[in-house]
Coordinates of C-alpha atoms and ligand atoms in Angstrom, one line a residue:
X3 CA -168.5 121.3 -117.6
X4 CA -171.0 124.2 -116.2
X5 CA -173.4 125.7 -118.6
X6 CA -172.9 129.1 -119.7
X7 CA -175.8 132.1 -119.1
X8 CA -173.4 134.6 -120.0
X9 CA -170.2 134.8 -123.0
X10 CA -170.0 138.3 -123.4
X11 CA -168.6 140.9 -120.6
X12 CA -171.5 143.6 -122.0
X13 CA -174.2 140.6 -121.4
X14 CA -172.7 140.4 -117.8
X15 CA -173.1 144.4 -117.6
X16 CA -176.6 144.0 -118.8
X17 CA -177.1 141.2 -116.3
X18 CA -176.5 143.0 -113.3
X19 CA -178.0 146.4 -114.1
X20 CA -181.2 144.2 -114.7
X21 CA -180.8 142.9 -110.9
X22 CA -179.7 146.2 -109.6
X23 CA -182.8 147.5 -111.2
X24 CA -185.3 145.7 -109.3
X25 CA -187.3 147.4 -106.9
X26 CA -185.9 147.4 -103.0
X27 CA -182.6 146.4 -104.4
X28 CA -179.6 147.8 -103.0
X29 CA -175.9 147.8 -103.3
X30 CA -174.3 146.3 -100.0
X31 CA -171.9 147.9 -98.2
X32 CA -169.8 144.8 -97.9
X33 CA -170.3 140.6 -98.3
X34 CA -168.4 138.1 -98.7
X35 CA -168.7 134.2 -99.6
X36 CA -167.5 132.3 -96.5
X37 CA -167.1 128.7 -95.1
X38 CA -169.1 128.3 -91.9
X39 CA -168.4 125.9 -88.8
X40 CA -171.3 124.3 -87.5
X41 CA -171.9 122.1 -84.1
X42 CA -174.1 119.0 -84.3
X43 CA -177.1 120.4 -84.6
X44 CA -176.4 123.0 -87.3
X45 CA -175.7 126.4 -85.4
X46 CA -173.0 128.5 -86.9
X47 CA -169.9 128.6 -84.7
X48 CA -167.9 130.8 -86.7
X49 CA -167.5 132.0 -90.5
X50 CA -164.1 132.3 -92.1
X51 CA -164.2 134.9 -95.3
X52 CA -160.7 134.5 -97.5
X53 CA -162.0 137.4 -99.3
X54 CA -164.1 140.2 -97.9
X55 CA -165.8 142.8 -100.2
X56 CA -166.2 146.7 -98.9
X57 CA -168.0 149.0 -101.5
X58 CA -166.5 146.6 -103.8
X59 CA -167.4 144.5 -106.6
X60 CA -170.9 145.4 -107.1
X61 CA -171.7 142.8 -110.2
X62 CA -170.5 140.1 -108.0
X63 CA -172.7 141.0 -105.2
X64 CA -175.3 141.5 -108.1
X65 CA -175.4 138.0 -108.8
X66 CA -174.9 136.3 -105.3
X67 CA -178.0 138.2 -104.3
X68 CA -180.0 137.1 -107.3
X69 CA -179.0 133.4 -106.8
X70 CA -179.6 133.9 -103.3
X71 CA -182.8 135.9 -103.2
X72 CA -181.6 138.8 -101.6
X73 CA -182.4 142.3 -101.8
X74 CA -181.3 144.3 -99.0
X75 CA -181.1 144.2 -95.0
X76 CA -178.1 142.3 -93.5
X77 CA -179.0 138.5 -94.3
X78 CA -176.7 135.1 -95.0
X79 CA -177.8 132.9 -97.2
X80 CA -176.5 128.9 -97.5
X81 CA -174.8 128.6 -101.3
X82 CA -175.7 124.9 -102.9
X83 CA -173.8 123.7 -105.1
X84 CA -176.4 124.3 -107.7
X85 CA -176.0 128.0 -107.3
X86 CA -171.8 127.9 -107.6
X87 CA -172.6 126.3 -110.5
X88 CA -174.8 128.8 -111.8
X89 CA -172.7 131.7 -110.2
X90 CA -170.0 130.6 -112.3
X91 CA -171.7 129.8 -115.3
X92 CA -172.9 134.1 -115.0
X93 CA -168.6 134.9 -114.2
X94 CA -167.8 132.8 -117.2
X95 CA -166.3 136.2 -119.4
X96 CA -164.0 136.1 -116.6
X97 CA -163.3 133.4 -115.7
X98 CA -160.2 133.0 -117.5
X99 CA -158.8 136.6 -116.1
X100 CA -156.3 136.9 -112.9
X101 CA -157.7 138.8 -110.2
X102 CA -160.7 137.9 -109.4
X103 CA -160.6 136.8 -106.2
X104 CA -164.5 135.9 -105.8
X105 CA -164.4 133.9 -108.9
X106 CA -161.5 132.2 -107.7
X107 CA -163.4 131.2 -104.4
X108 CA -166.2 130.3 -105.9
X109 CA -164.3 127.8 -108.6
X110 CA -161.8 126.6 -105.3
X111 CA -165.1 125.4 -103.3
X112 CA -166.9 123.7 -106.3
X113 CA -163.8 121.7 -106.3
X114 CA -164.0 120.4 -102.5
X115 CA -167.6 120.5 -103.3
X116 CA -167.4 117.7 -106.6
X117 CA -164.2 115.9 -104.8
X118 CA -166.0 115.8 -101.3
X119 CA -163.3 116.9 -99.1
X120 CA -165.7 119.6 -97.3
X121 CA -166.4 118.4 -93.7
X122 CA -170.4 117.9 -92.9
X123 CA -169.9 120.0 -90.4
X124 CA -169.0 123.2 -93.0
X125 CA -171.9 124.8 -95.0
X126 CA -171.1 127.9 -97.7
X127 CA -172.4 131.1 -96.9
X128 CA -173.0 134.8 -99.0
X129 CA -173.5 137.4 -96.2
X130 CA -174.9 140.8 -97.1
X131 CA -174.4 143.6 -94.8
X132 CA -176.2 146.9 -95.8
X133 CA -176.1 150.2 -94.5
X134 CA -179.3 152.0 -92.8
X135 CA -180.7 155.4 -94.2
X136 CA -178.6 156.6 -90.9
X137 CA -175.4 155.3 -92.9
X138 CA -174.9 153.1 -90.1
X139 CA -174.9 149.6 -90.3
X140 CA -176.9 148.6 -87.1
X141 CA -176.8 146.1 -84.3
X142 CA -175.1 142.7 -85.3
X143 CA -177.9 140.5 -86.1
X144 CA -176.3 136.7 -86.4
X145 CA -172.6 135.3 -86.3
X146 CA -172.0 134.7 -89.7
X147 CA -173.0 139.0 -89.7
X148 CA -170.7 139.7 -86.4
X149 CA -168.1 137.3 -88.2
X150 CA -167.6 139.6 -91.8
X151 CA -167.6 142.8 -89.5
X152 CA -164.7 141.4 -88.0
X153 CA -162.9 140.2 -90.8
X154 CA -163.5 143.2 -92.4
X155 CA -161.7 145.2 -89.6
X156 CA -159.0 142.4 -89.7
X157 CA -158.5 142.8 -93.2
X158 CA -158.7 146.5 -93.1
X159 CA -161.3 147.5 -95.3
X160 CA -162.6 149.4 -91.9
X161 CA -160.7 151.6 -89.5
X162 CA -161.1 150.9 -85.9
X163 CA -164.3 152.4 -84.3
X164 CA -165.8 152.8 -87.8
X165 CA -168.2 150.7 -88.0
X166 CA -171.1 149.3 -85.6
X167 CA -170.5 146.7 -83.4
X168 CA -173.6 146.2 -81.0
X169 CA -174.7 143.0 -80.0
X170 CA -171.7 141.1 -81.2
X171 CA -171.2 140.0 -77.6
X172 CA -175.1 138.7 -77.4
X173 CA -174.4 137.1 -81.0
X174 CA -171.1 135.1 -80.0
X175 CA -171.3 131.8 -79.2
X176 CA -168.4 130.5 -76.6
X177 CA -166.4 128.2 -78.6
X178 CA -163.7 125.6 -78.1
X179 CA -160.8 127.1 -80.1
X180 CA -158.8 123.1 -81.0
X181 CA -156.3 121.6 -82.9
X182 CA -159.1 119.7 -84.6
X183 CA -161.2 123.4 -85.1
X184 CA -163.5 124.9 -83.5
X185 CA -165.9 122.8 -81.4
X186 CA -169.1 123.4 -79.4
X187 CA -168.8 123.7 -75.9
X188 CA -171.6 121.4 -75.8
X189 CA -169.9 118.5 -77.8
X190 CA -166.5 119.5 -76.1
X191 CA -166.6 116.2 -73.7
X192 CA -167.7 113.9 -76.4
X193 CA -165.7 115.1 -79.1
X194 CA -162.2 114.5 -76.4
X195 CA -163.7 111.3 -75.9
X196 CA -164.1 110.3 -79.1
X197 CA -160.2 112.0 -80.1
X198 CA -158.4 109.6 -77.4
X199 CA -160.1 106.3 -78.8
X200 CA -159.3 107.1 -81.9
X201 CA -155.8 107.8 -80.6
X202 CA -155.5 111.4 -81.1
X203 CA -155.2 114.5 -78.6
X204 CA -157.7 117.3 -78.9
X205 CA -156.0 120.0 -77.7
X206 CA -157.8 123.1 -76.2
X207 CA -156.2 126.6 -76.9
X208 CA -158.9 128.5 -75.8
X209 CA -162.4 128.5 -75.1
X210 CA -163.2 132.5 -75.8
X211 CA -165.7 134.1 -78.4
X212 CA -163.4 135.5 -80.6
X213 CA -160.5 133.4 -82.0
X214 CA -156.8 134.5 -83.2
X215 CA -156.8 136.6 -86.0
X216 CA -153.9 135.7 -87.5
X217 CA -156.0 132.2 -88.1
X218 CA -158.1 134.0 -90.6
X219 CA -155.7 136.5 -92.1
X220 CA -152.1 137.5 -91.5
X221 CA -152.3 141.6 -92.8
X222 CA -148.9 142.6 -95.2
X223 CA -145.9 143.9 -93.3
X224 CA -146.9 142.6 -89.8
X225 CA -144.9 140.3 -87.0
X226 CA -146.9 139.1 -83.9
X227 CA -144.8 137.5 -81.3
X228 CA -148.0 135.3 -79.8
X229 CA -150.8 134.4 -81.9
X230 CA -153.2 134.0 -79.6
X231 CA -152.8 137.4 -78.0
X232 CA -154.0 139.3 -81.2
X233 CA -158.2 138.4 -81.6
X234 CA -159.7 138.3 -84.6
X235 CA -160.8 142.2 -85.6
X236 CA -157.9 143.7 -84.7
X237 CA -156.8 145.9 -87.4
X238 CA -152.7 145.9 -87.3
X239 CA -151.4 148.6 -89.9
X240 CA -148.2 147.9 -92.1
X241 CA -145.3 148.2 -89.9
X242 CA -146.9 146.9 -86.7
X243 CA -145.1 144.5 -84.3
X244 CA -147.1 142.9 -81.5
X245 CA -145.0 141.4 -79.1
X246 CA -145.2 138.1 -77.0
X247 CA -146.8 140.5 -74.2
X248 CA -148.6 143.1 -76.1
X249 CA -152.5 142.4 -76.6
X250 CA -154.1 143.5 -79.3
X251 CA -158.1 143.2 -78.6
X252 CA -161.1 143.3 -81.5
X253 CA -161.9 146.5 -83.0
X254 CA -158.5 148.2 -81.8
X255 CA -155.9 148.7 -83.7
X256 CA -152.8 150.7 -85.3
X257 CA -152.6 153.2 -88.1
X258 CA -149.1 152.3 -89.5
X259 CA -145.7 151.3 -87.8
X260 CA -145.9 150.4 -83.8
X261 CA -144.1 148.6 -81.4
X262 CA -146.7 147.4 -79.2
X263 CA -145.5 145.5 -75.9
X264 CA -148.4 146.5 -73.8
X265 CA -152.3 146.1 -73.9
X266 CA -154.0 147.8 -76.6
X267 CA -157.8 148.1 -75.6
X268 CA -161.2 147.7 -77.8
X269 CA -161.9 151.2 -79.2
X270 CA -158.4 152.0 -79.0
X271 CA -156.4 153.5 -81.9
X272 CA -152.6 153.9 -82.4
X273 CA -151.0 156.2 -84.3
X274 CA -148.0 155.4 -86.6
X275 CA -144.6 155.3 -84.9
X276 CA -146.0 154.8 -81.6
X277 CA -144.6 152.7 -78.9
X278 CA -146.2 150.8 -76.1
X279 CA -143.7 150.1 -73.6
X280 CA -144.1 146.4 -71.5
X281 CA -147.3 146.0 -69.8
X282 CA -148.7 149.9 -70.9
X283 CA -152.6 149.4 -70.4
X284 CA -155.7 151.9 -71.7
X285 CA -158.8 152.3 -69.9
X286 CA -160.9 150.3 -72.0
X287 CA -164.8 151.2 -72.3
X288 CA -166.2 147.3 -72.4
X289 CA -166.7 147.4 -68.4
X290 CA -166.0 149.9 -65.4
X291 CA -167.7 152.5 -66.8
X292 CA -165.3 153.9 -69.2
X293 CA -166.8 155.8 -71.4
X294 CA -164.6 157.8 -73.5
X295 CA -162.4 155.7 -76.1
X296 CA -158.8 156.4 -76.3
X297 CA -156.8 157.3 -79.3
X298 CA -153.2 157.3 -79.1
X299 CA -151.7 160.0 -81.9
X300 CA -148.3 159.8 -83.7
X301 CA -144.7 159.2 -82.2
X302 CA -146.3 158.7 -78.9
X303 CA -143.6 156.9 -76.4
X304 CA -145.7 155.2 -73.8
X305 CA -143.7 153.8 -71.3
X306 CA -143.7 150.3 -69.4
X307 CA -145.9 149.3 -66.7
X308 CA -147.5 153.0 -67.5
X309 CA -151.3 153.5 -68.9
X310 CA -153.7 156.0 -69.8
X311 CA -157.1 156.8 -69.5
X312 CA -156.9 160.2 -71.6
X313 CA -156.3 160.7 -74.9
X314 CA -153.1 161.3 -76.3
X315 CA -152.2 163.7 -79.2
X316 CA -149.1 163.5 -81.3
X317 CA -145.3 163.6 -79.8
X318 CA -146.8 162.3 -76.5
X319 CA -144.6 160.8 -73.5
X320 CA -145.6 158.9 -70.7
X321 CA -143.3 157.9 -67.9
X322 CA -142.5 153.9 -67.8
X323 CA -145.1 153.6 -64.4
X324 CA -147.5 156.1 -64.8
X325 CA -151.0 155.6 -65.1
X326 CA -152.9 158.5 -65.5
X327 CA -156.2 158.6 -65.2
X328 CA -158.8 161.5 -66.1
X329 CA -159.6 162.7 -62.7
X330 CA -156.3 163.3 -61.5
X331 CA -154.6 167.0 -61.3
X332 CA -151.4 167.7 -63.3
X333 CA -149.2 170.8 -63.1
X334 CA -148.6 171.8 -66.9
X335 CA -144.8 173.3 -67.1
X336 CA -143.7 175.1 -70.0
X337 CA -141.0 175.2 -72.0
X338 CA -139.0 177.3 -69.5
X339 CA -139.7 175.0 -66.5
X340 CA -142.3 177.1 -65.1
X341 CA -145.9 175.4 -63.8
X342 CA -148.0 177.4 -65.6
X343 CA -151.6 176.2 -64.2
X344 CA -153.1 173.1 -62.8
X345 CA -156.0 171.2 -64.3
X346 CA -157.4 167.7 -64.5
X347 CA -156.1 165.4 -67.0
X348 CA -159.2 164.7 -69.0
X349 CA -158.7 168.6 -69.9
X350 CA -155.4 167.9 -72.0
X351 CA -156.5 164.6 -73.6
X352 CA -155.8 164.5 -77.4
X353 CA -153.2 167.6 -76.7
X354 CA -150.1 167.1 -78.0
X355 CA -146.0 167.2 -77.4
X356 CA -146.8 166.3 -73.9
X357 CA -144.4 164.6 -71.7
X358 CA -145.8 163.3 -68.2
X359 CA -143.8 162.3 -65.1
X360 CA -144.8 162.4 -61.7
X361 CA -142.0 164.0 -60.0
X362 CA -139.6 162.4 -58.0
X363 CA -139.6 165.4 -55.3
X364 CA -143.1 166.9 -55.2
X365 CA -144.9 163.3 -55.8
X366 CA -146.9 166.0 -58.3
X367 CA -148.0 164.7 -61.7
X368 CA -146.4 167.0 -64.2
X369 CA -147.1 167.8 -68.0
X370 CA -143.9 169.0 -69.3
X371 CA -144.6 170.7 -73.0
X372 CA -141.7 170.4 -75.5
X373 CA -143.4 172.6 -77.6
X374 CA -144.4 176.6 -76.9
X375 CA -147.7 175.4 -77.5
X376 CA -148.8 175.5 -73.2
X377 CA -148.3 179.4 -73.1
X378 CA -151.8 179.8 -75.4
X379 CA -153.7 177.5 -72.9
X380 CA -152.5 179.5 -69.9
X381 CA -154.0 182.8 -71.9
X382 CA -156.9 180.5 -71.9
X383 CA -157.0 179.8 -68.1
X384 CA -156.0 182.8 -67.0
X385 CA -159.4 184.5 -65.3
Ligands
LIG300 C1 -140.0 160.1 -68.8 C2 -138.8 159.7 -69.5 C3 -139.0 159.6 -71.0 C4 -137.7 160.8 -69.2 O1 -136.6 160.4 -69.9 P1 -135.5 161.5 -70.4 O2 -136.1 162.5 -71.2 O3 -134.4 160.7 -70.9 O4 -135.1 162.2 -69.1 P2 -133.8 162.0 -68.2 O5 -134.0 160.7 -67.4 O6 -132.6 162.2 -69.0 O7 -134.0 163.2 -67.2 C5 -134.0 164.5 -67.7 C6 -134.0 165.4 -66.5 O8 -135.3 165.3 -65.8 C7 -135.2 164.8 -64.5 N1 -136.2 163.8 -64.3 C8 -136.6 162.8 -65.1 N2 -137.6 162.2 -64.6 C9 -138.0 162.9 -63.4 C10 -139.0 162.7 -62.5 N3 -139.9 161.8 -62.6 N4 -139.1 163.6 -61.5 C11 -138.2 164.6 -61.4 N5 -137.2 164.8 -62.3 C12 -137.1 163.9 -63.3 C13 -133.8 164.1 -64.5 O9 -133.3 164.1 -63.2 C14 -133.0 165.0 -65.4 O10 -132.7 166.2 -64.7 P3 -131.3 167.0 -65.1 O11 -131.6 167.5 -66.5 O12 -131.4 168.1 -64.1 O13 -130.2 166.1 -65.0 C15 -138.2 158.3 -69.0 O14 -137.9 158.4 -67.7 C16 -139.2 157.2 -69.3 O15 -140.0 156.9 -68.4 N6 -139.1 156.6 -70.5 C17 -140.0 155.5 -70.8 C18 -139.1 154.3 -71.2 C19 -139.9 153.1 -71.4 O16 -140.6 152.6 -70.6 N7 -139.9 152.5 -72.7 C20 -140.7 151.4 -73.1 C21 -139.8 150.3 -73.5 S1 -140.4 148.7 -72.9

C-alpha cells in the first residue's frame, strides 16, 4: 500500500503551484512517461510513449519534474520505482477517477515493476520537451527527445511541419526492427545465434531508424493496407486510407479523409478528400536539393504514376503520368479553351482548380482552369 503525501484535490493544487513557483521553472510544451529499449550496454534504442502530453496536464508534469529534478530545457530522466511510488502517492485524489491516462500509466508499470515482468533491457523514462524564447523547440537533442516528437506527430497533438525536427537523423540509431523487438545492430549476430539454439527464429523486418507507426499507435478512423510502409511520425487524419503501395514517410501527413496509393513525402501535407493515384510521388526536400515543401490542398485528384514538385491548391488535377516539376513551362488555358499565357510551373504552385495534362497533340504541358479564376492572372501578366 503506497503512502499518501496528498488526500485532498486543493492540497494537490497547492502542490503544484508550489513547484511551478520555483525559480527557472517552466511549463513544458509536451512529455510524456515512456518505456525505453536499450542494447547491452544501456544506449536507448527507441522510446514507446502510450500517452503523450501537448500543452497538457500541467500538475502532472508538475510533479514528474519535481520527482525527477527537472526544471526546464528538453531533458529525460530514468523513473525508479521509488518515484512511481511517490508519484502516485501525490495522484492519490485521483486516483480513483476515469480518465486519467498518466495515472493509469503510472499504476500499469508499478505493477510489471512489483510482479517483474519488465525486461532488463527496458528502463522508464519522463521526457520534457520545452519550447525556446523563439517558440521553437530546437534541434533534437537525444532519442528518447526525437522519439516523443514523433509520437507526438503520430498521435496528432502536432500538424505536420509544425514542429522542429533537426538532428533527428544524427540522433537515430539504426536498429534491427524483430519479432523479438528491437535489437542493436551490434548484438544482431549474437542475438540470431542465441534465437536458433534456443529453437526460435528471429525474424528481421527491417533494419531502418524509424520503425512502423502503427506499432506505437493506430490513430481513430484509419486503415493502412501495409504496416511497414507508414513510419512512425506520420500523422494520418480521420478518414485516411494508406494502401498496400502508398508510403506515408515521418513528419508527412493528411488533414482528414484520403486515399493515398502513392508516396507521400517528409514535409508533405494532404488535404482532406484528396487522392493519390498508384505510384504518385512528391519532390521530397531530405536530398536532391529540394527545397520547397509541398502541400497538397483539398479534393486534389492526383493521378497514377504522376508526381509533383509544386504545390497544389484546392480542386487540383494531375494527369495519371505526369510529373511536373517547377522548371518546366505550362500553357494556362481558360475556361473557354483559350492559352492565355505561358509561365513556369513553380509560378502557379498552391493555385487552385487546376487541371494539368500534357497534351496528346502539342506534347505542351497545359493548365486547364475549371474556374474563371486564370483571366485575373492574365491581367496580371499582361505587360
Ligand atoms: C486528366 C484526366 C483527369 C482527364 O480526364 P477527363 O476529365 O475524364 O477527361 P476525358 O478523358 O473525358 O477527356 C475530355 C476531353 O479532353 C481531351 N483530353 C483528355 N486528355 C487529353 C490530353 N492529354 N491531351 C489532349 N486532349 C486530352 C479528350 O480527348 C476529351 O476531348 P473531347 O471533349 O473533345 O472528347 C484523366 O485523364 C486522368 O489522368 N485521370 C487520373 C486517373 C488516375 O490516375 N486516378 C488514380 C487512381 S489509381
Amino acid at each position: 500500500m503506497i503512502m499518501s503525501q496528498i488526500i485532498t484535490k486543493v492540497e494537490f493544487a497547492k502542490l503544484v503551484e508550489s513547484i511551478e513557483s520555483h525559480e527557472g521553472y517552466e511549463r513544458p510544451f509536451a512529455f510524456a512517461i515512456g518505456i525505453a529499449t536499450c542494447d547491452r550496454r544501456g544506449e536507448v534504442l527507441e522510446v514507446y510513449y502510450p500517452h503523450p502530453n501537448c500543452n497538457a496536464n500541467f500538475g502532472t508534469a508538475a510533479v514528474l519534474a519535481s520527482l525527477t529534478c527537472h526544471i526546464s530545457g528538453n531533458e529525460t530522466a530514468i523513473l525508479t520505482l521509488a518515484q512511481i511510488e511517490s508519484a502516485l502517492g501525490y495522484f492519490y485524489p485521483f486516483c480513483e477517477e476515469p480518465g486519467h491516462i498518466n495515472i493509469q500509466l503510472l499504476r500499469s508499470i508499478k505493477t510489471a515493476m512489483d510482479e517483474k515482468t519488465l525486461q532488463g533491457d527496458q528502463k522508464i523514462v519522463a521526457t520534457f520537451l520545452h519550447k525556446n524564447k523563439e517558440g521553437s523547440l530546437g534541434p533534437v537533442t537525444s532519442v528518447e527527445d526525437a522519439y516523443l516528437r514523433l509520437q507526438l506527430l503520430s498521435h496528432r497533438l502536432v500538424k505536420v511541419n509544425e514542429i522542429n525536427l533537426d538532428n533527428l537523423f544524427q540522433v537515430l540509431p539504426n536498429v534491427a526492427w524483430t519479432n523479438l523487438g528491437p535489437i542493436s545492430l551490434n548484438e544482431l549476430t549474437s542475438r540470431q545465434l542465441e534465437a536458433r539454439l534456443n529453437g526460435n527464429w528471429l525474424h528481421v523486418y527491417a533494419v531502418d531508424k524509424f520503425p512502423p507507426m502503427a506499432d506505437y499507435i493506430v490513430p481513430s478512423g484509419v486503415r493502412i493496407g501495409d504496416a511497414s510502409r507508414v513510419r512512425l511520425g506520420a500523422y494520418l487524419g480521420s478518414g485516411t486510407t494508406v494502401m498496400h503501395e502508398g508510403f506515408m514517410n515521418f513528419n508527412a501527413g493528411t488533414t482528414g479523409p484520403s486515399m493515398i496509393e502513392g508516396r507521400v513525402s517528409a514535409g508533405v501535407e494532404v488535404g482532406a478528400d484528396t487522392d493519390f493515384g498508384g505510384s504518385f510521388s512528391t519532390q521530397g526536400t531530405l536530398s536532391g536539393g529540394g527545397k520547397t515543401k509541398i502541400k497538397i490542398g483539398e479534393r486534389c485528384l492526383c493521378g497514377a504514376n504522376a508526381g509533383t514538385g509544386i504545390s497544389l491548391g484546392d480542386d487540383c488535377v494531375i494527369e495519371a503520368g505526369l510529373y511536373i516539376t517547377p522548371g518546366m513551362v505550362v500553357a494556362v488555358i481558360d475556361v473557354h479553351g483559350k492559352v492565355v499565357y505561358e509561365t513556369k510551373a513553380r509560378e502557379l504552385s498552391g493555385k487552385s482548380g487546376l487541371t494539368y495534362r500534357r497534351n496528346s497533340q502539342t506534347g505542351k504541358l497545359e493548365a486547364l482552369s475549371k474556374k474563371n479564376t486564370i483571366e485575373l492572372n492574365a491581367i496580371l501578366h499582361k505587360n
